[in-house]
Short mmCIF file of C-alpha atoms and ligand atoms in Angstrom, two decimals:
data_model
loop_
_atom_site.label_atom_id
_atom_site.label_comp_id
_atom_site.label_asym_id
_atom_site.label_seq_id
_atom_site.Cartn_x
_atom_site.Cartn_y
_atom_site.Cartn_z
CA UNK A 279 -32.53 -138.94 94.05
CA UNK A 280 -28.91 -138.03 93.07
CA UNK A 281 -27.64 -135.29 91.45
CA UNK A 282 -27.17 -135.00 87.74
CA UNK A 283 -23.38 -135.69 86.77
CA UNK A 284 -22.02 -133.23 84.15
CA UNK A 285 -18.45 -134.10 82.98
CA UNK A 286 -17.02 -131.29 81.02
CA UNK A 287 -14.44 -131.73 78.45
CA UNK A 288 -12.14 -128.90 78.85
CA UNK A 289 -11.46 -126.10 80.93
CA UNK A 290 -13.85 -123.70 79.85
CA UNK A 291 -14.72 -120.43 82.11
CA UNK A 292 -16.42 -120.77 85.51
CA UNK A 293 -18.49 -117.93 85.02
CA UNK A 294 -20.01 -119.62 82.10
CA UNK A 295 -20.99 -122.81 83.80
CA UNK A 296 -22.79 -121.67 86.57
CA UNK A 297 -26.19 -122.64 85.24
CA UNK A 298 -25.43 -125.86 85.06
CA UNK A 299 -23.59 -125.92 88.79
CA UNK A 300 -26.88 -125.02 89.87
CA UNK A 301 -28.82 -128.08 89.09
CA UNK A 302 -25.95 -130.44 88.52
CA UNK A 303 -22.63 -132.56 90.16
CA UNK A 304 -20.18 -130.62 87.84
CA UNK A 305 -16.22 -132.19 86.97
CA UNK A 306 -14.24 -130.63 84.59
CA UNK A 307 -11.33 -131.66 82.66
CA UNK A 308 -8.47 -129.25 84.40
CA UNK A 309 -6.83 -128.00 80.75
CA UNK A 310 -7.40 -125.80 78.37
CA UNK A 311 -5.24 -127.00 75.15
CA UNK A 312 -5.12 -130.76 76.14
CA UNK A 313 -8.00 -132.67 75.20
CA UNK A 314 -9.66 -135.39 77.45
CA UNK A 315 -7.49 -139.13 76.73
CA UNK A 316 -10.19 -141.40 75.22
CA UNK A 317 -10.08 -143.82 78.31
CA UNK A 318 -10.82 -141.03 80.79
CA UNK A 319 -13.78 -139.61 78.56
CA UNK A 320 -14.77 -143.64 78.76
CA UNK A 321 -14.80 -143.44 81.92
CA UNK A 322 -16.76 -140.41 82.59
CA UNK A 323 -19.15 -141.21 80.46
CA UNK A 324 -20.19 -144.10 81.79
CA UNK A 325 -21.29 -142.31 84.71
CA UNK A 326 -22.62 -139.07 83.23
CA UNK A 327 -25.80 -137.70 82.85
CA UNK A 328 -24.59 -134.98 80.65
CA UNK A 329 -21.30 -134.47 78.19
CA UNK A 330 -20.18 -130.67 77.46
CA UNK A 331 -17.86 -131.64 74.55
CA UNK A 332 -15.30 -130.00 72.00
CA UNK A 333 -15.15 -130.83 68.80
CA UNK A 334 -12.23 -133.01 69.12
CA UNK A 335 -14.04 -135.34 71.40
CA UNK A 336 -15.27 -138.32 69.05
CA UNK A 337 -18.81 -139.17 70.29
CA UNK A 338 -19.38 -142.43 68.80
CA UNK A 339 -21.10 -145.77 69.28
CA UNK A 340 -18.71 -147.11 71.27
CA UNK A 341 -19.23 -144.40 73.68
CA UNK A 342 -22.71 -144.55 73.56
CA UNK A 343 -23.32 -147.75 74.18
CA UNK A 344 -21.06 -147.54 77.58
CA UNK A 345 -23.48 -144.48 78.79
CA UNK A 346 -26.50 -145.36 80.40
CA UNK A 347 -27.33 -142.41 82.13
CA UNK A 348 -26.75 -140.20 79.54
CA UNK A 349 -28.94 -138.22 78.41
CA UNK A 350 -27.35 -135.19 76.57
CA UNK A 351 -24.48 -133.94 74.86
CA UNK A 352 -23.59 -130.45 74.38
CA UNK A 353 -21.52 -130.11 71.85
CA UNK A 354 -19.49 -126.21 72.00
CA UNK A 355 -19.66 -125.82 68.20
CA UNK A 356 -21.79 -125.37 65.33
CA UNK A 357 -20.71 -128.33 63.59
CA UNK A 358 -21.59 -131.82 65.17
CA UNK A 359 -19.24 -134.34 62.66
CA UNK A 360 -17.38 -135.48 65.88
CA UNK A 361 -20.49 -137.21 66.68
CA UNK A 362 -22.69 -140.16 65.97
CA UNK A 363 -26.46 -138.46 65.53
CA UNK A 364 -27.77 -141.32 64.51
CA UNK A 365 -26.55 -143.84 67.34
CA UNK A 366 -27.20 -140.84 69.97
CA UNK A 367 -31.26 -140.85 68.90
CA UNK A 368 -31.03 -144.28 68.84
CA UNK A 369 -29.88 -144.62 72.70
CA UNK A 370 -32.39 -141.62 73.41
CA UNK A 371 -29.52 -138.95 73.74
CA UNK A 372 -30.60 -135.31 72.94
CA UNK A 373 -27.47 -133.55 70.97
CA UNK A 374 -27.08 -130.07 71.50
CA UNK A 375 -25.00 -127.51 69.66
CA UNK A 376 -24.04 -123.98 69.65
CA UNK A 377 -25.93 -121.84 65.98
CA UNK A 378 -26.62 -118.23 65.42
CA UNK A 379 -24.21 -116.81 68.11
CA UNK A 380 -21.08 -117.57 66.09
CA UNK A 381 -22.35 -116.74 62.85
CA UNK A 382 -20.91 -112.80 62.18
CA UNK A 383 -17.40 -113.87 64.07
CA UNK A 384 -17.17 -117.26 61.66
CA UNK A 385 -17.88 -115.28 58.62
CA UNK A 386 -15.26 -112.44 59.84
CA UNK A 387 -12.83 -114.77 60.35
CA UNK A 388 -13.82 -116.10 56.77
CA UNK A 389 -13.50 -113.02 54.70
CA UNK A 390 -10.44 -112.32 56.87
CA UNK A 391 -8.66 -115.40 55.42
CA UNK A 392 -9.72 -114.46 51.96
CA UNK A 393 -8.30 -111.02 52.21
CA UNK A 394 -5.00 -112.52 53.73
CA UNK A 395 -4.65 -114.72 51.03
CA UNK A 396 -5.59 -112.92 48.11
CA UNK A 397 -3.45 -109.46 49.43
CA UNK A 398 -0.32 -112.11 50.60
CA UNK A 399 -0.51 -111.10 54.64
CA UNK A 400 1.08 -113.23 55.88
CA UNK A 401 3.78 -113.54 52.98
CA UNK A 402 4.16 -109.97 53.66
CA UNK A 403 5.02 -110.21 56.93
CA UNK A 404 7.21 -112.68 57.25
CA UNK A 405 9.46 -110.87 54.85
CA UNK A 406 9.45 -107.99 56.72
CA UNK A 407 10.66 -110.36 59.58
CA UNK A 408 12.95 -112.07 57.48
CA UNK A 409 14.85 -108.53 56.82
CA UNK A 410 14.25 -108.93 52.92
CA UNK A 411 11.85 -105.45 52.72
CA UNK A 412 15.10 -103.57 51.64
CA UNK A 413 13.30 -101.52 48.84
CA UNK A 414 10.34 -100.11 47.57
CA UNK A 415 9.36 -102.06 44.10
CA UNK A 416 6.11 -101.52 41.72
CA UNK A 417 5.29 -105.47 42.16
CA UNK A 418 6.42 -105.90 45.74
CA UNK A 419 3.98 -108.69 47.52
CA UNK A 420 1.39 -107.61 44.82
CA UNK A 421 -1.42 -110.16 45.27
CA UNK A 422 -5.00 -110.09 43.54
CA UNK A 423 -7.93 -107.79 44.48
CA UNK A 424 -11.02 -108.68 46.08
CA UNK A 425 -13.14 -105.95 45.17
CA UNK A 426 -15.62 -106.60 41.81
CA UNK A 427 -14.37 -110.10 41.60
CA UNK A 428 -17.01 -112.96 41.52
CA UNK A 429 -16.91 -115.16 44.99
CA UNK A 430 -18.36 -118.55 45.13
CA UNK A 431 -19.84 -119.57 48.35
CA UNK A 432 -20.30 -123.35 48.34
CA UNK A 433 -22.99 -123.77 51.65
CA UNK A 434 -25.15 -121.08 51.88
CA UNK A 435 -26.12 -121.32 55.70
CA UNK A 436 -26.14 -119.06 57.82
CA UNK A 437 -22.52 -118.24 58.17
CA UNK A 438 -22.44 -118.32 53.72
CA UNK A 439 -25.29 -116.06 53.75
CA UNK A 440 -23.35 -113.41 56.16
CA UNK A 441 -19.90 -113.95 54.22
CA UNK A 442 -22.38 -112.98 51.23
CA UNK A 443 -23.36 -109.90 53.42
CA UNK A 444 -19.83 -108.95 53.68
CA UNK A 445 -18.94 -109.14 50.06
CA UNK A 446 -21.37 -106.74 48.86
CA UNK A 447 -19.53 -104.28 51.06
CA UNK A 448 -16.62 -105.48 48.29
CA UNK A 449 -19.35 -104.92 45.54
CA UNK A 450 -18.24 -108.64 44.90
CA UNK A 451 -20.78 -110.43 42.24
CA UNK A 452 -22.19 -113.54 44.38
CA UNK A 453 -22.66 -116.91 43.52
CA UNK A 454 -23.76 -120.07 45.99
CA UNK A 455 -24.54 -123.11 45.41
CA UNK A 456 -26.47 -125.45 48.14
CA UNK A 457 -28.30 -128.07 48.46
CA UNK A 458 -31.58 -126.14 48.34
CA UNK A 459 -31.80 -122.82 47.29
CA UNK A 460 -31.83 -119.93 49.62
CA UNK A 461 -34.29 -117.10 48.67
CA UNK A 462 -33.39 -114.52 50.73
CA UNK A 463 -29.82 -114.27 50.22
CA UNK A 464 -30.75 -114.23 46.47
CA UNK A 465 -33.22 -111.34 46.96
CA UNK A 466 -31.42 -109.16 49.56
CA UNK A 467 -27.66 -109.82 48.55
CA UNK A 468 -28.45 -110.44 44.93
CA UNK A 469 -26.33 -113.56 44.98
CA UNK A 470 -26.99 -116.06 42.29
CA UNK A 471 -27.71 -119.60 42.02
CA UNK A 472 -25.38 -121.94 40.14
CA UNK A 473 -24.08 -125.41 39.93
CA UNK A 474 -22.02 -126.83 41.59
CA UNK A 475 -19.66 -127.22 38.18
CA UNK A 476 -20.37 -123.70 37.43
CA UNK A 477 -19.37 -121.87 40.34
CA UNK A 478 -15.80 -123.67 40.63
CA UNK A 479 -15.15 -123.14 37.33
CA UNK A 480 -15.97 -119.27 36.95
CA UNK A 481 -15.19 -117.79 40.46
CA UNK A 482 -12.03 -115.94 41.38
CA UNK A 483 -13.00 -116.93 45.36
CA UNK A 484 -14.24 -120.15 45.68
CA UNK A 485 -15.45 -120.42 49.65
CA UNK A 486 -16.40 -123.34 51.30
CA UNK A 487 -18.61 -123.53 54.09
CA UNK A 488 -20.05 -126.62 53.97
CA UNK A 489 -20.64 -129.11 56.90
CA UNK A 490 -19.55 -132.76 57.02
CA UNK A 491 -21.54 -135.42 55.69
CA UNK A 492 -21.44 -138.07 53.46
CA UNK A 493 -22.22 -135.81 50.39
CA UNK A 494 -19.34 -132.92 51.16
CA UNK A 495 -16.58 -135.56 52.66
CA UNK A 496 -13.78 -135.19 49.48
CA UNK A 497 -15.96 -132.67 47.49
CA UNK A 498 -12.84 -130.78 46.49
CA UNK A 499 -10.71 -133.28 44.72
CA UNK A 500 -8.27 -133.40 41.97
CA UNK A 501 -11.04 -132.89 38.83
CA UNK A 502 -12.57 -130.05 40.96
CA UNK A 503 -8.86 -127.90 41.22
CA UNK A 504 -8.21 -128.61 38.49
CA UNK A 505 -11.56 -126.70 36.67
CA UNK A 506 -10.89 -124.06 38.82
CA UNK A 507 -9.05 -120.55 37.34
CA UNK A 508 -5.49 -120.39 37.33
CA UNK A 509 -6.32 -117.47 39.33
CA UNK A 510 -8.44 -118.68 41.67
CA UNK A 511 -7.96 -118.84 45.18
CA UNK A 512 -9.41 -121.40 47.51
CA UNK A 513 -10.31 -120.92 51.19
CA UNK A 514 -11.80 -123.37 53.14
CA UNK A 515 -13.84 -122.56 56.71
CA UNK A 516 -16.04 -125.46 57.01
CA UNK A 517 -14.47 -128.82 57.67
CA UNK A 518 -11.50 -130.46 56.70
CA UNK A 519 -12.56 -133.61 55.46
CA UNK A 520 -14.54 -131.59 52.19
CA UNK A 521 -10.94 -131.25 50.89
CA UNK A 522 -8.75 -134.38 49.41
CA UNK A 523 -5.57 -132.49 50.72
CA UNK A 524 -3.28 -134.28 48.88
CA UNK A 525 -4.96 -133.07 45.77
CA UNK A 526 -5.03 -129.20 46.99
CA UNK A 527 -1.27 -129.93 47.10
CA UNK A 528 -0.93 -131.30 44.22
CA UNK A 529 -3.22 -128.25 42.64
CA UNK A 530 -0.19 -125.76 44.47
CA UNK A 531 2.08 -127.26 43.26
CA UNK A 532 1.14 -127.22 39.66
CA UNK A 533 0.07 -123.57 39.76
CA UNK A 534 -3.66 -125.13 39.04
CA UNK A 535 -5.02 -122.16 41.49
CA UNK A 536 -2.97 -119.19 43.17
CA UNK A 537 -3.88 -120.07 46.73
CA UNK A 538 -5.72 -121.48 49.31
CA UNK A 539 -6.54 -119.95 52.37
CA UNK A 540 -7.58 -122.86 55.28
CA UNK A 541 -8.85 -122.77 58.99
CA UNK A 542 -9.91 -125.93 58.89
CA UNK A 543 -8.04 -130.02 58.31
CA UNK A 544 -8.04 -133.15 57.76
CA UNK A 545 -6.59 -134.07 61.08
CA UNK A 546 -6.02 -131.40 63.53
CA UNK A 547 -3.90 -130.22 64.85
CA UNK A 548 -2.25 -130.07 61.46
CA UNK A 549 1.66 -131.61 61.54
CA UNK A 550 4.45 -129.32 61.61
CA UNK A 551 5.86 -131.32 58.86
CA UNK A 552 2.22 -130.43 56.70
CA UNK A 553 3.23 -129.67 53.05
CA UNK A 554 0.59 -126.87 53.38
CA UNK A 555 2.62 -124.94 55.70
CA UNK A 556 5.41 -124.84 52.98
CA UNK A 557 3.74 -122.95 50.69
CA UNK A 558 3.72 -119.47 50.57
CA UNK A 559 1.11 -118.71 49.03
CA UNK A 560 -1.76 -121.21 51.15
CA UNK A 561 -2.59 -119.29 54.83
CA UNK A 562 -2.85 -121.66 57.43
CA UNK A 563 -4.86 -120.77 60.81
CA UNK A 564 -5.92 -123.73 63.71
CA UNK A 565 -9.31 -123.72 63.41
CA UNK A 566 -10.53 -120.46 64.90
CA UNK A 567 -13.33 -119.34 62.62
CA UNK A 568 -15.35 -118.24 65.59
CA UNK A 569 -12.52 -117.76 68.07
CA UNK A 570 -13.40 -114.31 69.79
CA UNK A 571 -13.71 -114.09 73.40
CA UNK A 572 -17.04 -112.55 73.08
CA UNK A 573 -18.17 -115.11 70.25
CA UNK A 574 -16.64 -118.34 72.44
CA UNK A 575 -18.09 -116.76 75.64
CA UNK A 576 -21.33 -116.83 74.47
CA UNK A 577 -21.03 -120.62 73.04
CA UNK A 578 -19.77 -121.45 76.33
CA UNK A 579 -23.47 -120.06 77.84
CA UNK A 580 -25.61 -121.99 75.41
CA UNK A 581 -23.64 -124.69 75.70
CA UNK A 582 -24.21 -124.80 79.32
CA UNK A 583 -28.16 -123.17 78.80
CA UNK A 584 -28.76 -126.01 76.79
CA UNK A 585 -27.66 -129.16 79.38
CA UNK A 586 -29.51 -127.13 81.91
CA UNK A 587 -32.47 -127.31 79.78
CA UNK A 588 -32.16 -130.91 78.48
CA UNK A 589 -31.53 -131.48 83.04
CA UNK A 590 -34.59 -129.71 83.66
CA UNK A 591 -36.63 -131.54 81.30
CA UNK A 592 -36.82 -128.44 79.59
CA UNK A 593 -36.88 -127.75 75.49
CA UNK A 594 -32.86 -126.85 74.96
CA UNK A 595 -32.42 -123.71 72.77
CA UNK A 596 -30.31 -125.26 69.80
CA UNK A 597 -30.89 -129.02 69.22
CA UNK A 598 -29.74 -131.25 66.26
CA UNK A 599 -31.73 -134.44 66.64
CA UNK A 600 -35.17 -134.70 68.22
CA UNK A 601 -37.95 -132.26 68.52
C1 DGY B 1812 -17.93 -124.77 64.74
O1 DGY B 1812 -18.58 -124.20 65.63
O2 DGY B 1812 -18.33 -125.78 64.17
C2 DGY B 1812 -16.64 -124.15 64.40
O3 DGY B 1812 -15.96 -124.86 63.45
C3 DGY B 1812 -15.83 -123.99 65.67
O4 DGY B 1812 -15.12 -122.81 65.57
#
């Protein structure tokens, strides 16, 4: 019998892949920053066994109706919107994805952005660079503290529940709201349960973590900047597509909130020409909520831990669809 054919969608480190060379005909796409063309990733998957995909590889059912001998997809990321679920268990494919091991480095990055934004850091530094820091002033780049303020974490996953972690360090008072409720971040973090009306409308830090779906895509939209405080400040680390960007504009622009800070777009890479990256006062970072070398070393492993598995005929370790 042949070989199992693994295409890989990006140059990721060798090291890293060796579990899979072991049981498996490996090709990888040669670059690191250049993402597969559509027609090669076609192509490839019509003769693959297994896909080891970025999130900027759309997985649909075009694809997967061109795939017969595929049988996974490991997807190096927590989130899975860049692919069809529902079509993949449909045609039998097994969708794998990368949990738990990113968590602490995506809610880091998370409170990171929060702190840059609501202490101006990146203002700040640009005017250094810009030669204006020519004297000391009482209100020079004073932004807002973080400290005893009330944060709002909108998804209370994993990653929520650790950015909750952090802001007790902050002696922050917590709020969440989810779908369901989680327990243990109420008991051990003391956060609180509120709407969803409630928490945008009395948090200085409203944080969004959610995933993509159906119910989140657009969830921030005109109505809900607008009931936020003047004050507030919005970051976003989940997924673009929660946020109607032309209505966080629009809330900038009117002084509706102080800031947003965002990891995460609508399309990405964002423009050059994005009104976002006008603004002062709105941090803008490409998407690198779990973007340490340790943290993206050890998605690259699963990632390749869990094709092996799914190869072997194995139980992978992090699976979204079947059991
Ligand atoms: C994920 O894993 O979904 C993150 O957004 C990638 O950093």
């Amino acid at each position: 019998m042949d070989n199992p054919y693994v295409f890989i969608t990006r140059k990721v480190p060798e090291e890293t892949i060796e579990p899979i060379r072991q049981v498996a005909d490996v090709k990888m796409w040669d670059y690191e920053d250049e993402p597969v063309p559509r027609e090669i990733l076609l192509e490839e998957a019509a003769q693959a066994t297994a896909l080891y995909t970025m999130l900027s590889d759309q997985i649909d059912r075009e694809l997967l109706s061109k795939a017969p001998h595929l049988k996974v997809v490991g997807n190096l990321a927590v989130g899975y919107d860049n692919i069809d679920v529902e079509a993949a268990t449909e045609h039998g494919v097994i969708i794998c994805n990368t949990p738990d091991v990113l968590t602490d480095t995506t809610a880091d990055l998370t409170f990171a952005l929060l702190m840059a934004t609501a202490r101006r850091l990146t203002e700040a530094e640009k005017y250094i660079e810009k030669g204006y820091w020519v004297n000391w002033s009482p209100l020079l780049m004073a932004g807002q503290d973080i400290h005893h303020k009330t944060i709002g974490i909108v998804g209370m996953g994993r990653i929520g529940e650790t950015v909750a972690k952090r802001a007790t360090g902050f002696e922050m008072n917590i709020q969440y709201h989810n779908r369901s409720r989680n327990e243990k971040a109420e008991q051990e973090l003391g956060a609180k349960y509120v709407s969803f009306d409630e928490l945008v409308e009395t948090s200085d830090f409203v944080v969004n973590l959610t995933p993509l779906t159906s119910e989140t895509e657009g969830m921030f939209n005109a109505e809900v900047f607008n009931n936020m405080k003047e004050s507030a400040i919005f970051v976003n680390a989940g997924r673009g597509g929660a946020v109607v960007e032309a209505d966080l504009v629009h809330a900038i622009e009117e002084k509706q909130i102080a800031g947003a800070g965002l990891d995460v777009f609508e399309q990405e890479p964002v423009p050059d020409n994005h009104p976002f990256l006008k603004f002062p006062n709105v941090v803008c970072l490409p998407h690198i909520g779990s973007a340490s070398i340790e943290t993206r070393m050890e998605m690259c492993r699963l990632t390749a831990r869990n094709i092996r598995a799914v190869l072997q005929g194995d139980k992978p370790e992090a699976v979204v669809n079947g059991k």
